Amino acid sequence: MAKDVLDVEFCRRFFPALKNGVAYFENAGGSYVPQQVVDRLQAYMSECQNQPAWAFRSSQDATQRLEGAHRLFAEMIGAERDEIVIGPSTTLNVYILAQGLRPNFAPGDEIIVTNQDHEANGGAWRRLEEFGIVVRQWSIDPVSGLLDLAELDGLLNKKTRLLCFPHVSNVVGSINPVAEIAAKARRVGALTCVDGVAYAAHGLIDVKDWDVDFYLFSLYKIYGPHLALMYGKREAIALCRNQNHYFHENNPPETIHPGGLNYESVAALSGVGDYFDALYEHHFGGEANDPKTRLQAVFRLIEGHEGRCQTRFLDYLRSRADIRIIGDASGDREKRMPTISFSLDDWRSRDLAQGLADKDIAVGHGHFYGHRCVRALGYDDPEDGVVRVSMVHYTSLEEVDQLISAMDELLSS
């Protein structure tokens, strides 16, 4: 019988790291991995740890595992296999992309970036100023941390060649309307580059429906190994100057993928699909022929549970006059994801994070590579910055209550 509420205890049994006794609220920095990913990694290293693409059997086996992982994630985000590359990090993927696109820009052309972004989707583009490219900033509201679409309208013009922005800021947590923003960019002939790192673990990605040119996210924040994925439309990738060996000149997407793969980690990505399959079969039974239908069903459960978790915590934060919440404070799943940053009137962020750590509760503090964002929000010391509580679907409501109780105890001391 189909279930309409996520069985969190079932989910948690697949994550070995959850057995360490720590209530883990730093998932935006990197999620835990399910046993299926560990098993896929071990199997690759045990059975076919060699170069793929040769004629011998173990090499062919390796090829199939690597291709399977690529096709899985292409399918998960609505892309074609030749529209994705898997690299070591989103920061490096953006840097390579920036170098690949640079020859298309002339002095005086304009790129729009935000100060809401992780520096990965800002720094590489800002560096192009040395080539005469004009970088314009779409700035956040210094109180709410939100981006105003009306301000974007004033920035876009016939000189705009590229618009870079986050789907969800890893500091602010609020959701930016990707399809609407991409449509605005297209109207002036500009490309779009979207940082989806803080979105990918929480909602289904559909790059075709959103009609973005480039979309990037970190796979180690969606239950995989420390790797990152970059999507690019075929025609957008074709614009990029080759960044690989010269003999890959006419071989996209290898043109924006210099260096070899971390084979065992890429092969392990198929374990993410195994895990989602296990969730579908447990909650809905049998098999749906369409993998997209299966994922949609699972993510509906994930979204419902995460919504309950973030609402409970935000309700608590709103109850305290001494806490400043960054981004939307309502808990509305249509407006934000469960990455929640805040600060306290009379506490340094690092001190609260340490106090919670002493109680076996893991949270982060600082700027989280959103240095410009934290400064724009008025924090003069970004290294102290904000406290960030970030949840995913295996976060239990009991852990949220544990966090609230611990904060109450610390703040009353």
Tab-separated table of C-alpha atoms in Angstrom:
chain	number	residue	atom	x	y	z
A	1	MET	CA	0.000	0.000	0.000
A	2	ALA	CA	1.356	3.413	-0.943
A	3	LYS	CA	2.450	5.667	1.906
A	4	ASP	CA	1.904	9.428	1.843
A	5	VAL	CA	4.405	10.237	4.619
A	6	LEU	CA	8.120	9.536	4.411
A	7	ASP	CA	9.263	6.633	6.580
A	8	VAL	CA	12.271	8.433	8.022
A	9	GLU	CA	13.455	5.510	10.126
A	10	PHE	CA	13.542	3.350	7.002
A	11	CYS	CA	15.652	5.998	5.262
A	12	ARG	CA	18.044	6.364	8.169
A	13	ARG	CA	18.933	2.696	8.295
A	14	PHE	CA	20.810	3.080	4.993
A	15	PHE	CA	23.219	5.760	6.299
A	16	PRO	CA	26.004	4.242	8.413
A	17	ALA	CA	27.282	7.628	9.609
A	18	LEU	CA	23.988	8.323	11.381
A	19	LYS	CA	24.958	5.681	13.928
A	20	ASN	CA	27.664	7.943	15.400
A	21	GLY	CA	25.286	9.541	17.900
A	22	VAL	CA	25.577	13.056	16.443
A	23	ALA	CA	22.497	14.971	15.319
A	24	TYR	CA	23.791	16.147	11.962
A	25	PHE	CA	22.628	19.575	10.755
A	26	GLU	CA	25.499	20.451	8.378
A	27	ASN	CA	24.094	18.682	5.336
A	28	ALA	CA	24.465	21.764	3.122
A	29	GLY	CA	28.218	21.339	3.514
A	30	GLY	CA	28.028	17.679	2.537
A	31	SER	CA	25.434	14.986	3.093
A	32	TYR	CA	26.081	11.503	4.375
A	33	VAL	CA	26.112	8.676	1.823
A	34	PRO	CA	23.869	5.612	1.884
A	35	GLN	CA	25.270	2.103	2.061
A	36	GLN	CA	24.394	1.577	-1.605
A	37	VAL	CA	26.994	4.186	-2.593
A	38	VAL	CA	29.616	2.598	-0.343
A	39	ASP	CA	28.863	-0.796	-1.874
A	40	ARG	CA	29.170	0.509	-5.444
A	41	LEU	CA	32.504	2.140	-4.611
A	42	GLN	CA	33.900	-1.004	-3.042
A	43	ALA	CA	32.639	-3.166	-5.899
A	44	TYR	CA	34.324	-1.022	-8.534
A	45	MET	CA	37.640	-0.972	-6.714
A	46	SER	CA	37.444	-4.704	-6.040
A	47	GLU	CA	36.294	-5.852	-9.460
A	48	CYS	CA	37.390	-3.450	-12.197
A	49	GLN	CA	39.885	-0.881	-10.930
A	50	ASN	CA	41.454	-0.249	-14.322
A	51	GLN	CA	41.203	2.064	-17.312
A	52	PRO	CA	37.852	1.756	-19.109
A	53	ALA	CA	37.216	1.403	-22.853
A	54	TRP	CA	39.654	-1.411	-23.627
A	55	ALA	CA	38.586	-4.761	-25.069
A	56	PHE	CA	39.304	-6.919	-22.030
A	57	ARG	CA	36.439	-7.901	-19.795
A	58	SER	CA	37.125	-5.898	-16.628
A	59	SER	CA	37.734	-2.771	-18.702
A	60	GLN	CA	34.405	-3.217	-20.468
A	61	ASP	CA	32.799	-3.739	-17.077
A	62	ALA	CA	34.316	-0.462	-15.875
A	63	THR	CA	33.009	1.338	-18.948
A	64	GLN	CA	29.480	0.097	-18.337
A	65	ARG	CA	29.534	1.211	-14.706
A	66	LEU	CA	30.829	4.685	-15.568
A	67	GLU	CA	28.365	5.148	-18.394
A	68	GLY	CA	25.566	3.880	-16.194
A	69	ALA	CA	26.308	6.563	-13.600
A	70	HIS	CA	26.426	9.316	-16.224
A	71	ARG	CA	23.167	8.196	-17.803
A	72	LEU	CA	21.475	7.915	-14.428
A	73	PHE	CA	22.224	11.508	-13.496
A	74	ALA	CA	21.502	12.843	-16.968
A	75	GLU	CA	18.089	11.209	-16.711
A	76	MET	CA	17.555	12.497	-13.168
A	77	ILE	CA	17.936	16.133	-14.265
A	78	GLY	CA	16.203	15.818	-17.638
A	79	ALA	CA	19.369	16.117	-19.744
A	80	GLU	CA	21.006	14.070	-22.483
A	81	ARG	CA	24.159	12.098	-21.761
A	82	ASP	CA	26.324	14.394	-23.917
A	83	GLU	CA	25.097	17.460	-22.013
A	84	ILE	CA	26.707	16.644	-18.667
A	85	VAL	CA	30.214	16.427	-17.310
A	86	ILE	CA	31.238	15.117	-13.909
A	87	GLY	CA	34.216	16.864	-12.362
A	88	PRO	CA	35.932	17.269	-9.005
A	89	SER	CA	33.975	20.281	-7.697
A	90	THR	CA	31.482	22.947	-8.681
A	91	THR	CA	34.149	25.599	-8.115
A	92	LEU	CA	36.450	23.993	-10.662
A	93	ASN	CA	33.621	23.236	-13.095
A	94	VAL	CA	32.608	26.921	-13.102
A	95	TYR	CA	36.215	28.047	-13.504
A	96	ILE	CA	36.700	25.809	-16.540
A	97	LEU	CA	33.388	26.967	-17.970
A	98	ALA	CA	34.400	30.607	-17.538
A	99	GLN	CA	37.623	30.008	-19.429
A	100	GLY	CA	35.743	28.151	-22.133
A	101	LEU	CA	33.184	30.917	-22.663
A	102	ARG	CA	35.597	33.848	-22.344
A	103	PRO	CA	36.580	34.033	-26.047
A	104	ASN	CA	32.896	34.713	-26.865
A	105	PHE	CA	32.985	37.952	-24.894
A	106	ALA	CA	34.394	41.242	-26.136
A	107	PRO	CA	35.500	44.270	-24.102
A	108	GLY	CA	32.380	46.125	-23.035
A	109	ASP	CA	30.191	43.018	-22.950
A	110	GLU	CA	28.445	42.536	-19.631
A	111	ILE	CA	28.083	39.648	-17.183
A	112	ILE	CA	25.647	39.838	-14.281
A	113	VAL	CA	26.529	38.068	-11.033
A	114	THR	CA	24.913	38.198	-7.596
A	115	ASN	CA	26.247	38.671	-4.093
A	116	GLN	CA	23.857	35.964	-2.917
A	117	ASP	CA	25.955	33.228	-4.546
A	118	HIS	CA	28.534	30.869	-3.191
A	119	GLU	CA	31.829	32.227	-4.498
A	120	ALA	CA	32.016	29.281	-6.915
A	121	ASN	CA	29.460	30.936	-9.189
A	122	GLY	CA	30.834	34.434	-8.733
A	123	GLY	CA	34.586	34.581	-8.454
A	124	ALA	CA	35.454	32.955	-11.784
A	125	TRP	CA	33.155	35.341	-13.658
A	126	ARG	CA	34.360	38.438	-11.788
A	127	ARG	CA	37.936	37.631	-12.816
A	128	LEU	CA	36.981	38.202	-16.455
A	129	GLU	CA	37.023	41.939	-15.753
A	130	GLU	CA	40.735	41.834	-16.562
A	131	PHE	CA	39.763	41.163	-20.174
A	132	GLY	CA	37.609	44.271	-20.377
A	133	ILE	CA	34.328	42.531	-19.622
A	134	VAL	CA	31.971	44.564	-17.456
A	135	VAL	CA	30.723	42.671	-14.394
A	136	ARG	CA	27.514	44.036	-12.911
A	137	GLN	CA	26.146	42.910	-9.562
A	138	TRP	CA	22.558	41.948	-8.830
A	139	SER	CA	22.502	42.748	-5.125
A	140	ILE	CA	20.489	41.271	-2.289
A	141	ASP	CA	18.304	43.207	0.080
A	142	PRO	CA	20.613	43.805	3.064
A	143	VAL	CA	17.907	42.850	5.575
A	144	SER	CA	16.122	39.872	4.024
A	145	GLY	CA	18.932	38.597	1.813
A	146	LEU	CA	16.492	38.221	-1.097
A	147	LEU	CA	16.998	39.172	-4.747
A	148	ASP	CA	14.510	41.569	-6.361
A	149	LEU	CA	13.437	40.669	-9.905
A	150	ALA	CA	12.623	44.315	-10.596
A	151	GLU	CA	16.263	45.194	-9.959
A	152	LEU	CA	17.323	42.518	-12.431
A	153	ASP	CA	15.156	44.141	-15.095
A	154	GLY	CA	17.215	47.287	-14.653
A	155	LEU	CA	20.481	45.401	-15.102
A	156	LEU	CA	19.630	43.340	-18.186
A	157	ASN	CA	20.296	45.068	-21.485
A	158	LYS	CA	21.498	44.416	-25.038
A	159	LYS	CA	25.115	44.195	-23.804
A	160	THR	CA	24.349	41.397	-21.319
A	161	ARG	CA	25.972	38.143	-22.433
A	162	LEU	CA	25.614	36.025	-19.292
A	163	LEU	CA	23.518	35.985	-16.117
A	164	CYS	CA	24.809	33.931	-13.176
A	165	PHE	CA	22.679	33.307	-10.077
A	166	PRO	CA	21.851	30.646	-7.467
A	167	HIS	CA	18.734	28.509	-7.529
A	168	VAL	CA	18.972	28.576	-3.734
A	169	SER	CA	21.617	30.484	-1.802
A	170	ASN	CA	23.499	28.277	0.648
A	171	VAL	CA	23.286	31.152	3.147
A	172	VAL	CA	19.850	32.684	2.507
A	173	GLY	CA	18.004	29.425	1.772
A	174	SER	CA	15.234	31.078	-0.255
A	175	ILE	CA	14.244	29.765	-3.683
A	176	ASN	CA	14.836	31.922	-6.737
A	177	PRO	CA	12.374	31.376	-9.643
A	178	VAL	CA	14.799	29.839	-12.124
A	179	ALA	CA	12.494	29.548	-15.142
A	180	GLU	CA	11.271	33.132	-14.788
A	181	ILE	CA	14.786	34.513	-14.413
A	182	ALA	CA	16.099	32.453	-17.344
A	183	ALA	CA	13.275	33.764	-19.528
A	184	LYS	CA	14.257	37.343	-18.711
A	185	ALA	CA	17.849	36.596	-19.748
A	186	ARG	CA	16.781	34.993	-23.027
A	187	ARG	CA	14.796	38.094	-23.962
A	188	VAL	CA	18.047	40.072	-24.204
A	189	GLY	CA	19.985	37.176	-25.751
A	190	ALA	CA	21.964	36.306	-22.617
A	191	LEU	CA	23.059	32.867	-21.424
A	192	THR	CA	22.279	31.644	-17.906
A	193	CYS	CA	24.525	29.825	-15.433
A	194	VAL	CA	22.682	28.548	-12.354
A	195	ASP	CA	24.237	27.261	-9.141
A	196	GLY	CA	21.944	24.455	-7.986
A	197	VAL	CA	24.146	23.174	-5.167
A	198	ALA	CA	21.762	24.151	-2.347
A	199	TYR	CA	18.699	22.934	-4.270
A	200	ALA	CA	19.713	19.540	-5.642
A	201	ALA	CA	19.225	17.405	-2.518
A	202	HIS	CA	15.738	18.747	-1.897
A	203	GLY	CA	13.851	18.917	-5.178
A	204	LEU	CA	13.754	17.410	-8.644
A	205	ILE	CA	15.834	19.193	-11.261
A	206	ASP	CA	14.409	19.742	-14.754
A	207	VAL	CA	16.917	21.676	-16.825
A	208	LYS	CA	14.834	21.459	-20.000
A	209	ASP	CA	11.654	22.698	-18.404
A	210	TRP	CA	13.518	25.609	-16.810
A	211	ASP	CA	15.366	26.257	-20.101
A	212	VAL	CA	18.689	27.177	-18.525
A	213	ASP	CA	21.970	27.077	-20.433
A	214	PHE	CA	24.217	25.804	-17.628
A	215	TYR	CA	23.234	24.251	-14.302
A	216	LEU	CA	25.742	23.001	-11.722
A	217	PHE	CA	25.584	21.160	-8.415
A	218	SER	CA	27.768	19.144	-6.063
A	219	LEU	CA	27.117	15.427	-5.978
A	220	TYR	CA	28.469	15.054	-2.451
A	221	LYS	CA	25.511	17.130	-1.280
A	222	ILE	CA	23.039	14.742	-2.872
A	223	TYR	CA	24.264	11.572	-1.112
A	224	GLY	CA	27.204	10.831	-3.436
A	225	PRO	CA	31.017	10.987	-3.352
A	226	HIS	CA	32.941	14.252	-3.477
A	227	LEU	CA	32.260	15.118	-7.121
A	228	ALA	CA	30.230	17.711	-9.003
A	229	LEU	CA	28.026	17.762	-12.091
A	230	MET	CA	27.715	20.422	-14.761
A	231	TYR	CA	24.906	20.481	-17.316
A	232	GLY	CA	25.147	22.511	-20.495
A	233	LYS	CA	22.800	22.702	-23.458
A	234	ARG	CA	24.465	21.232	-26.526
A	235	GLU	CA	24.431	24.591	-28.283
A	236	ALA	CA	25.808	26.325	-25.186
A	237	ILE	CA	28.638	23.812	-24.780
A	238	ALA	CA	29.431	24.299	-28.477
A	239	LEU	CA	30.222	27.951	-27.724
A	240	CYS	CA	33.042	26.970	-25.356
A	241	ARG	CA	36.673	27.032	-26.459
A	242	ASN	CA	38.291	23.646	-25.898
A	243	GLN	CA	39.848	23.402	-22.414
A	244	ASN	CA	41.000	19.820	-22.861
A	245	HIS	CA	43.766	18.154	-24.888
A	246	TYR	CA	43.932	19.429	-28.463
A	247	PHE	CA	42.585	16.191	-29.894
A	248	HIS	CA	39.312	16.744	-28.028
A	249	GLU	CA	38.701	19.940	-29.993
A	250	ASN	CA	35.616	18.525	-31.700
A	251	ASN	CA	34.496	16.194	-28.939
A	252	PRO	CA	32.036	17.970	-26.626
A	253	PRO	CA	31.392	17.784	-23.736
A	254	GLU	CA	35.015	16.671	-23.233
A	255	THR	CA	35.970	20.165	-24.376
A	256	ILE	CA	35.000	21.473	-20.938
A	257	HIS	CA	36.182	18.445	-19.006
A	258	PRO	CA	39.983	18.403	-18.850
A	259	GLY	CA	41.647	15.570	-17.005
A	260	GLY	CA	40.491	12.072	-16.200
A	261	LEU	CA	37.582	10.952	-14.079
A	262	ASN	CA	37.834	9.703	-10.534
A	263	TYR	CA	36.542	6.382	-11.838
A	264	GLU	CA	35.642	4.618	-8.616
A	265	SER	CA	33.755	7.640	-7.269
A	266	VAL	CA	31.846	8.141	-10.512
A	267	ALA	CA	30.863	4.464	-10.538
A	268	ALA	CA	29.670	4.810	-6.941
A	269	LEU	CA	27.106	7.431	-8.040
A	270	SER	CA	24.851	4.645	-9.265
A	271	GLY	CA	24.321	3.835	-5.595
A	272	VAL	CA	22.306	7.052	-5.289
A	273	GLY	CA	19.888	5.594	-7.831
A	274	ASP	CA	19.836	2.288	-5.935
A	275	TYR	CA	18.905	4.180	-2.779
A	276	PHE	CA	16.053	6.099	-4.395
A	277	ASP	CA	14.796	2.831	-5.878
A	278	ALA	CA	14.750	1.317	-2.394
A	279	LEU	CA	12.712	4.272	-1.122
A	280	TYR	CA	10.213	3.951	-3.960
A	281	GLU	CA	9.739	0.221	-3.501
A	282	HIS	CA	9.312	0.571	0.265
A	283	HIS	CA	6.746	3.369	0.036
A	284	PHE	CA	4.887	2.416	-3.123
A	285	GLY	CA	5.681	-1.233	-3.860
A	286	GLY	CA	6.282	-2.789	-7.252
A	287	GLU	CA	7.930	-0.875	-10.037
A	288	ALA	CA	6.923	2.151	-12.086
A	289	ASN	CA	8.054	1.830	-15.689
A	290	ASP	CA	9.003	5.479	-15.910
A	291	PRO	CA	12.047	6.385	-13.755
A	292	LYS	CA	10.912	10.021	-13.682
A	293	THR	CA	7.581	8.950	-12.161
A	294	ARG	CA	9.457	7.027	-9.481
A	295	LEU	CA	11.617	10.023	-8.615
A	296	GLN	CA	8.654	12.375	-8.550
A	297	ALA	CA	6.878	10.113	-6.088
A	298	VAL	CA	9.922	9.860	-3.813
A	299	PHE	CA	10.638	13.583	-3.898
A	300	ARG	CA	7.050	14.400	-2.994
A	301	LEU	CA	7.595	12.460	0.226
A	302	ILE	CA	10.984	14.110	0.782
A	303	GLU	CA	9.552	17.593	0.272
A	304	GLY	CA	6.719	16.932	2.716
A	305	HIS	CA	9.006	15.691	5.474
A	306	GLU	CA	11.616	18.406	5.004
A	307	GLY	CA	8.838	20.988	5.059
A	308	ARG	CA	7.672	19.727	8.450
A	309	CYS	CA	11.226	19.815	9.812
A	310	GLN	CA	11.999	23.328	8.647
A	311	THR	CA	8.639	24.664	9.791
A	312	ARG	CA	9.163	23.294	13.300
A	313	PHE	CA	12.591	24.877	13.575
A	314	LEU	CA	11.588	28.200	12.032
A	315	ASP	CA	8.583	28.399	14.351
A	316	TYR	CA	11.030	28.161	17.229
A	317	LEU	CA	13.397	30.787	15.799
A	318	ARG	CA	10.498	33.193	15.234
A	319	SER	CA	9.457	32.787	18.866
A	320	ARG	CA	12.674	34.437	20.022
A	321	ALA	CA	13.106	38.208	19.756
A	322	ASP	CA	16.899	37.861	20.021
A	323	ILE	CA	17.289	35.837	16.803
A	324	ARG	CA	17.636	37.248	13.287
A	325	ILE	CA	16.504	34.805	10.576
A	326	ILE	CA	18.060	35.171	7.132
A	327	GLY	CA	15.717	34.720	4.161
A	328	ASP	CA	12.058	33.727	4.241
A	329	ALA	CA	11.010	32.939	7.808
A	330	SER	CA	7.676	31.266	7.106
A	331	GLY	CA	8.783	27.688	6.501
A	332	ASP	CA	6.777	27.672	3.263
A	333	ARG	CA	8.292	24.967	1.054
A	334	GLU	CA	7.415	26.987	-2.042
A	335	LYS	CA	9.640	29.806	-0.796
A	336	ARG	CA	12.635	28.178	0.866
A	337	MET	CA	14.652	25.017	1.409
A	338	PRO	CA	15.704	23.606	4.798
A	339	THR	CA	19.007	25.493	4.859
A	340	ILE	CA	18.422	28.040	7.612
A	341	SER	CA	20.893	30.740	8.644
A	342	PHE	CA	20.460	32.983	11.656
A	343	SER	CA	22.333	35.022	14.235
A	344	LEU	CA	21.780	35.969	17.880
A	345	ASP	CA	21.970	39.378	19.485
A	346	ASP	CA	24.374	38.544	22.301
A	347	TRP	CA	26.142	35.448	21.012
A	348	ARG	CA	28.982	34.955	18.599
A	349	SER	CA	27.962	32.393	15.994
A	350	ARG	CA	31.047	30.301	16.649
A	351	ASP	CA	30.213	30.101	20.355
A	352	LEU	CA	26.710	28.788	19.722
A	353	ALA	CA	28.061	26.271	17.196
A	354	GLN	CA	30.646	25.107	19.751
A	355	GLY	CA	28.040	24.865	22.480
A	356	LEU	CA	25.861	22.687	20.286
A	357	ALA	CA	28.859	20.571	19.262
A	358	ASP	CA	29.506	19.903	22.933
A	359	LYS	CA	26.001	18.435	23.020
A	360	ASP	CA	26.650	16.244	19.957
A	361	ILE	CA	24.702	18.485	17.607
A	362	ALA	CA	26.506	19.422	14.400
A	363	VAL	CA	25.889	22.847	12.869
A	364	GLY	CA	28.128	25.198	10.919
A	365	HIS	CA	28.972	28.861	11.352
A	366	GLY	CA	30.696	31.532	9.289
A	367	HIS	CA	30.181	32.542	5.658
A	368	PHE	CA	30.108	29.130	3.923
A	369	TYR	CA	31.928	30.608	0.897
A	370	GLY	CA	29.088	33.109	0.589
A	371	HIS	CA	31.514	35.758	1.859
A	372	ARG	CA	29.993	38.600	-0.175
A	373	CYS	CA	26.499	37.602	0.909
A	374	VAL	CA	27.307	37.580	4.619
A	375	ARG	CA	29.061	40.943	4.381
A	376	ALA	CA	26.129	42.420	2.443
A	377	LEU	CA	23.828	41.258	5.253
A	378	GLY	CA	25.786	43.469	7.623
A	379	TYR	CA	28.121	40.985	9.308
A	380	ASP	CA	31.509	42.692	9.607
A	381	ASP	CA	33.282	39.469	10.553
A	382	PRO	CA	32.293	36.864	7.950
A	383	GLU	CA	34.469	34.258	9.648
A	384	ASP	CA	32.031	34.382	12.561
A	385	GLY	CA	29.086	35.224	10.309
A	386	VAL	CA	25.882	33.279	10.829
A	387	VAL	CA	24.880	29.958	12.311
A	388	ARG	CA	23.570	27.555	9.670
A	389	VAL	CA	21.243	24.631	10.325
A	390	SER	CA	20.781	22.491	7.223
A	391	MET	CA	18.527	19.454	7.021
A	392	VAL	CA	17.810	16.743	4.480
A	393	HIS	CA	15.174	14.044	4.369
A	394	TYR	CA	16.930	11.713	6.831
A	395	THR	CA	16.808	14.454	9.479
A	396	SER	CA	14.203	13.375	12.008
A	397	LEU	CA	11.683	15.554	13.808
A	398	GLU	CA	13.132	14.157	17.034
A	399	GLU	CA	16.528	15.591	16.069
A	400	VAL	CA	14.907	18.972	15.379
A	401	ASP	CA	13.369	18.864	18.858
A	402	GLN	CA	16.767	17.900	20.272
A	403	LEU	CA	18.317	20.941	18.561
A	404	ILE	CA	15.601	23.264	19.880
A	405	SER	CA	15.965	21.920	23.414
A	406	ALA	CA	19.748	22.322	23.296
A	407	MET	CA	19.479	25.889	22.036
A	408	ASP	CA	16.996	26.757	24.771
A	409	GLU	CA	19.336	25.369	27.380
A	410	LEU	CA	22.355	27.251	26.007
A	411	LEU	CA	20.545	30.544	25.509
A	412	SER	CA	19.097	30.517	29.012
A	413	SER	CA	22.463	29.893	30.665
